[in-house]
């Protein structure tokens, strides 16, 4: 399709990511065609299958490259100092060395995979609790659905449309 919405969402719907789509519809008969078009678009998005994969970084190789970069910058800084070089250039080199060392330290101090998974699980549970408190999470069905949002909390969540 050549719609603007499809063009805007194309990278998210086909990329290396999980994407959520919230479609808003109207119960009014006046907007029936818009509602049906929105539901068809949501159904089409639901049928897209993406396979996000984990971006794997070899930490040891990354740290070795950063250490090599620090060594090269240190040599360049010595040459600048020996030749009475530009103070601004020496300051820039020192800043680059500092950033490279910090990045290398970050990779060597990174917690292990189990701690990362545990932190992610806690964040997911916290997010689910917040969504549930707002009335936006229905964990029971496990299927995508559309639910009405209303300023009047007694009406919020009363209409639910499960996307087939």
PDB file of C-alpha atoms in Angstrom:
ATOM      1  CA  UNK A   1       0.000   0.000   0.000  1.00  0.00           C
ATOM      2  CA  UNK A   2       1.053   3.550  -0.579  1.00  0.00           C
ATOM      3  CA  UNK A   3      -0.568   5.201   2.436  1.00  0.00           C
ATOM      4  CA  UNK A   4       1.362   7.666   4.571  1.00  0.00           C
ATOM      5  CA  UNK A   5       0.791   5.587   7.697  1.00  0.00           C
ATOM      6  CA  UNK A   6       2.241   2.470   6.065  1.00  0.00           C
ATOM      7  CA  UNK A   7       5.292   4.414   4.934  1.00  0.00           C
ATOM      8  CA  UNK A   8       5.797   5.839   8.437  1.00  0.00           C
ATOM      9  CA  UNK A   9       5.467   2.465  10.144  1.00  0.00           C
ATOM     10  CA  UNK A  10       7.371   0.368   7.578  1.00  0.00           C
ATOM     11  CA  UNK A  11      10.733   0.335   9.423  1.00  0.00           C
ATOM     12  CA  UNK A  12       9.060  -0.637  12.697  1.00  0.00           C
ATOM     13  CA  UNK A  13       6.863  -3.314  11.174  1.00  0.00           C
ATOM     14  CA  UNK A  14       9.629  -5.036   9.237  1.00  0.00           C
ATOM     15  CA  UNK A  15      12.743  -4.355  11.282  1.00  0.00           C
ATOM     16  CA  UNK A  16      14.565  -6.089  14.079  1.00  0.00           C
ATOM     17  CA  UNK A  17      12.065  -5.087  16.739  1.00  0.00           C
ATOM     18  CA  UNK A  18       8.829  -5.951  18.458  1.00  0.00           C
ATOM     19  CA  UNK A  19       6.144  -3.399  17.669  1.00  0.00           C
ATOM     20  CA  UNK A  20       2.840  -2.617  19.351  1.00  0.00           C
ATOM     21  CA  UNK A  21       0.046  -0.895  17.491  1.00  0.00           C
ATOM     22  CA  UNK A  22      -2.837   0.817  19.250  1.00  0.00           C
ATOM     23  CA  UNK A  23      -5.725   1.470  16.890  1.00  0.00           C
ATOM     24  CA  UNK A  24      -8.340   3.963  18.028  1.00  0.00           C
ATOM     25  CA  UNK A  25     -11.878   3.545  16.714  1.00  0.00           C
ATOM     26  CA  UNK A  26     -15.198   5.279  17.195  1.00  0.00           C
ATOM     27  CA  UNK A  27     -18.496   3.617  18.161  1.00  0.00           C
ATOM     28  CA  UNK A  28     -20.379   6.272  16.209  1.00  0.00           C
ATOM     29  CA  UNK A  29     -22.167   5.224  13.008  1.00  0.00           C
ATOM     30  CA  UNK A  30     -20.864   8.423  11.415  1.00  0.00           C
ATOM     31  CA  UNK A  31     -17.306   7.046  11.428  1.00  0.00           C
ATOM     32  CA  UNK A  32     -18.082   3.465  10.357  1.00  0.00           C
ATOM     33  CA  UNK A  33     -15.887   3.570   7.266  1.00  0.00           C
ATOM     34  CA  UNK A  34     -12.936   5.001   9.203  1.00  0.00           C
ATOM     35  CA  UNK A  35     -13.392   2.396  11.933  1.00  0.00           C
ATOM     36  CA  UNK A  36     -13.478  -0.453   9.426  1.00  0.00           C
ATOM     37  CA  UNK A  37     -10.403   0.868   7.621  1.00  0.00           C
ATOM     38  CA  UNK A  38      -8.565   1.137  10.943  1.00  0.00           C
ATOM     39  CA  UNK A  39      -9.538  -2.400  11.920  1.00  0.00           C
ATOM     40  CA  UNK A  40      -8.432  -3.745   8.506  1.00  0.00           C
ATOM     41  CA  UNK A  41      -5.087  -1.963   8.895  1.00  0.00           C
ATOM     42  CA  UNK A  42      -4.661  -3.387  12.420  1.00  0.00           C
ATOM     43  CA  UNK A  43      -5.482  -6.862  11.123  1.00  0.00           C
ATOM     44  CA  UNK A  44      -2.932  -6.455   8.331  1.00  0.00           C
ATOM     45  CA  UNK A  45      -0.293  -5.355  10.853  1.00  0.00           C
ATOM     46  CA  UNK A  46      -1.125  -8.350  13.041  1.00  0.00           C
ATOM     47  CA  UNK A  47      -0.421 -10.695  10.135  1.00  0.00           C
ATOM     48  CA  UNK A  48       3.116  -9.344   9.705  1.00  0.00           C
ATOM     49  CA  UNK A  49       5.648 -11.653  11.302  1.00  0.00           C
ATOM     50  CA  UNK A  50       9.015 -10.334  12.364  1.00  0.00           C
ATOM     51  CA  UNK A  51      11.814 -12.306  13.933  1.00  0.00           C
ATOM     52  CA  UNK A  52      13.798  -9.982  16.167  1.00  0.00           C
ATOM     53  CA  UNK A  53      17.258 -11.263  16.910  1.00  0.00           C
ATOM     54  CA  UNK A  54      19.672 -10.359  19.641  1.00  0.00           C
ATOM     55  CA  UNK A  55      22.511  -8.081  18.630  1.00  0.00           C
ATOM     56  CA  UNK A  56      25.599  -9.949  19.800  1.00  0.00           C
ATOM     57  CA  UNK A  57      28.709  -7.989  20.693  1.00  0.00           C
ATOM     58  CA  UNK A  58      31.991  -9.723  21.356  1.00  0.00           C
ATOM     59  CA  UNK A  59      33.121  -7.860  24.475  1.00  0.00           C
ATOM     60  CA  UNK A  60      36.715  -9.080  24.415  1.00  0.00           C
ATOM     61  CA  UNK A  61      37.198  -7.961  20.819  1.00  0.00           C
ATOM     62  CA  UNK A  62      35.538  -4.622  21.557  1.00  0.00           C
ATOM     63  CA  UNK A  63      37.778  -4.006  24.582  1.00  0.00           C
ATOM     64  CA  UNK A  64      40.898  -4.984  22.587  1.00  0.00           C
ATOM     65  CA  UNK A  65      39.949  -2.532  19.816  1.00  0.00           C
ATOM     66  CA  UNK A  66      39.321   0.225  22.338  1.00  0.00           C
ATOM     67  CA  UNK A  67      42.663  -0.457  24.039  1.00  0.00           C
ATOM     68  CA  UNK A  68      44.404  -0.303  20.649  1.00  0.00           C
ATOM     69  CA  UNK A  69      42.672   3.017  19.970  1.00  0.00           C
ATOM     70  CA  UNK A  70      43.795   4.379  23.362  1.00  0.00           C
ATOM     71  CA  UNK A  71      47.393   3.340  22.610  1.00  0.00           C
ATOM     72  CA  UNK A  72      47.299   5.073  19.197  1.00  0.00           C
ATOM     73  CA  UNK A  73      45.842   8.239  20.709  1.00  0.00           C
ATOM     74  CA  UNK A  74      48.446   8.222  23.475  1.00  0.00           C
ATOM     75  CA  UNK A  75      51.245   8.014  20.877  1.00  0.00           C
ATOM     76  CA  UNK A  76      49.624  10.849  18.928  1.00  0.00           C
ATOM     77  CA  UNK A  77      49.393  12.934  22.110  1.00  0.00           C
ATOM     78  CA  UNK A  78      53.120  12.362  22.848  1.00  0.00           C
ATOM     79  CA  UNK A  79      53.999  13.504  19.333  1.00  0.00           C
ATOM     80  CA  UNK A  80      51.855  16.627  19.748  1.00  0.00           C
ATOM     81  CA  UNK A  81      53.521  17.432  23.075  1.00  0.00           C
ATOM     82  CA  UNK A  82      57.032  16.809  21.709  1.00  0.00           C
ATOM     83  CA  UNK A  83      56.390  19.081  18.753  1.00  0.00           C
ATOM     84  CA  UNK A  84      54.759  21.793  20.902  1.00  0.00           C
ATOM     85  CA  UNK A  85      51.480  21.223  19.076  1.00  0.00           C
ATOM     86  CA  UNK A  86      48.195  23.036  19.267  1.00  0.00           C
ATOM     87  CA  UNK A  87      46.702  22.989  22.811  1.00  0.00           C
ATOM     88  CA  UNK A  88      43.192  22.591  21.417  1.00  0.00           C
ATOM     89  CA  UNK A  89      44.250  19.501  19.436  1.00  0.00           C
ATOM     90  CA  UNK A  90      45.917  18.005  22.516  1.00  0.00           C
ATOM     91  CA  UNK A  91      42.758  18.658  24.559  1.00  0.00           C
ATOM     92  CA  UNK A  92      40.644  16.920  21.915  1.00  0.00           C
ATOM     93  CA  UNK A  93      42.966  13.897  21.916  1.00  0.00           C
ATOM     94  CA  UNK A  94      42.887  13.713  25.722  1.00  0.00           C
ATOM     95  CA  UNK A  95      39.064  13.835  25.667  1.00  0.00           C
ATOM     96  CA  UNK A  96      38.967  11.044  23.075  1.00  0.00           C
ATOM     97  CA  UNK A  97      41.311   8.934  25.220  1.00  0.00           C
ATOM     98  CA  UNK A  98      39.079   9.516  28.249  1.00  0.00           C
ATOM     99  CA  UNK A  99      35.947   8.457  26.324  1.00  0.00           C
ATOM    100  CA  UNK A 100      37.607   5.327  24.949  1.00  0.00           C
ATOM    101  CA  UNK A 101      38.794   4.308  28.423  1.00  0.00           C
ATOM    102  CA  UNK A 102      35.305   4.845  29.869  1.00  0.00           C
ATOM    103  CA  UNK A 103      33.752   2.737  27.126  1.00  0.00           C
ATOM    104  CA  UNK A 104      36.276  -0.055  27.639  1.00  0.00           C
ATOM    105  CA  UNK A 105      35.601   0.079  31.387  1.00  0.00           C
ATOM    106  CA  UNK A 106      31.864  -0.162  30.696  1.00  0.00           C
ATOM    107  CA  UNK A 107      32.348  -3.364  28.694  1.00  0.00           C
ATOM    108  CA  UNK A 108      34.601  -4.962  31.294  1.00  0.00           C
ATOM    109  CA  UNK A 109      32.318  -4.044  34.235  1.00  0.00           C
ATOM    110  CA  UNK A 110      29.071  -5.129  32.541  1.00  0.00           C
ATOM    111  CA  UNK A 111      26.986  -7.486  34.707  1.00  0.00           C
ATOM    112  CA  UNK A 112      26.587 -11.028  33.499  1.00  0.00           C
ATOM    113  CA  UNK A 113      23.731 -12.290  31.336  1.00  0.00           C
ATOM    114  CA  UNK A 114      21.715 -13.683  34.257  1.00  0.00           C
ATOM    115  CA  UNK A 115      21.675 -10.312  36.005  1.00  0.00           C
ATOM    116  CA  UNK A 116      20.597  -8.631  32.759  1.00  0.00           C
ATOM    117  CA  UNK A 117      17.729 -11.107  32.362  1.00  0.00           C
ATOM    118  CA  UNK A 118      16.668 -10.634  35.976  1.00  0.00           C
ATOM    119  CA  UNK A 119      16.652  -6.846  35.585  1.00  0.00           C
ATOM    120  CA  UNK A 120      14.675  -7.128  32.354  1.00  0.00           C
ATOM    121  CA  UNK A 121      12.122  -9.423  34.043  1.00  0.00           C
ATOM    122  CA  UNK A 122      11.656  -6.916  36.889  1.00  0.00           C
ATOM    123  CA  UNK A 123      11.201  -4.054  34.426  1.00  0.00           C
ATOM    124  CA  UNK A 124       8.663  -6.069  32.399  1.00  0.00           C
ATOM    125  CA  UNK A 125       6.695  -6.940  35.560  1.00  0.00           C
ATOM    126  CA  UNK A 126       6.764  -3.307  36.690  1.00  0.00           C
ATOM    127  CA  UNK A 127       5.520  -2.131  33.264  1.00  0.00           C
ATOM    128  CA  UNK A 128       2.756  -4.755  33.271  1.00  0.00           C
ATOM    129  CA  UNK A 129       1.643  -3.660  36.749  1.00  0.00           C
ATOM    130  CA  UNK A 130       1.474  -0.020  35.632  1.00  0.00           C
ATOM    131  CA  UNK A 131      -0.472  -0.915  32.474  1.00  0.00           C
ATOM    132  CA  UNK A 132      -2.837  -3.079  34.486  1.00  0.00           C
ATOM    133  CA  UNK A 133      -3.404  -0.196  36.926  1.00  0.00           C
ATOM    134  CA  UNK A 134      -4.301   2.024  33.962  1.00  0.00           C
ATOM    135  CA  UNK A 135      -6.636  -0.612  32.558  1.00  0.00           C
ATOM    136  CA  UNK A 136      -4.515  -1.155  29.458  1.00  0.00           C
ATOM    137  CA  UNK A 137      -3.266  -4.711  30.047  1.00  0.00           C
ATOM    138  CA  UNK A 138      -5.320  -7.849  29.703  1.00  0.00           C
ATOM    139  CA  UNK A 139      -2.851 -10.618  30.458  1.00  0.00           C
ATOM    140  CA  UNK A 140      -5.495 -13.372  30.463  1.00  0.00           C
ATOM    141  CA  UNK A 141      -6.166 -13.477  26.722  1.00  0.00           C
ATOM    142  CA  UNK A 142      -2.622 -13.216  25.398  1.00  0.00           C
ATOM    143  CA  UNK A 143      -4.113 -12.023  22.088  1.00  0.00           C
ATOM    144  CA  UNK A 144      -4.030  -8.502  20.616  1.00  0.00           C
ATOM    145  CA  UNK A 145      -7.139  -6.473  21.278  1.00  0.00           C
ATOM    146  CA  UNK A 146      -8.599  -2.999  21.060  1.00  0.00           C
ATOM    147  CA  UNK A 147     -10.148  -1.403  24.132  1.00  0.00           C
ATOM    148  CA  UNK A 148     -11.907   1.908  24.571  1.00  0.00           C
ATOM    149  CA  UNK A 149     -10.296   4.653  26.637  1.00  0.00           C
ATOM    150  CA  UNK A 150     -12.550   7.213  28.236  1.00  0.00           C
ATOM    151  CA  UNK A 151     -12.192  10.160  30.610  1.00  0.00           C
ATOM    152  CA  UNK A 152     -14.971   8.599  32.676  1.00  0.00           C
ATOM    153  CA  UNK A 153     -13.281   5.663  34.441  1.00  0.00           C
ATOM    154  CA  UNK A 154     -16.573   3.812  34.788  1.00  0.00           C
ATOM    155  CA  UNK A 155     -16.769   3.569  30.978  1.00  0.00           C
ATOM    156  CA  UNK A 156     -13.101   2.849  30.335  1.00  0.00           C
ATOM    157  CA  UNK A 157     -12.423  -0.706  29.194  1.00  0.00           C
ATOM    158  CA  UNK A 158     -16.096  -1.585  28.752  1.00  0.00           C
ATOM    159  CA  UNK A 159     -15.690  -2.206  25.005  1.00  0.00           C
ATOM    160  CA  UNK A 160     -13.078  -4.741  23.994  1.00  0.00           C
ATOM    161  CA  UNK A 161     -12.479  -6.001  20.468  1.00  0.00           C
ATOM    162  CA  UNK A 162     -10.139  -8.989  20.190  1.00  0.00           C
ATOM    163  CA  UNK A 163      -8.313  -8.934  16.857  1.00  0.00           C
ATOM    164  CA  UNK A 164      -8.775 -12.352  15.201  1.00  0.00           C
TER     165      UNK A 164
END
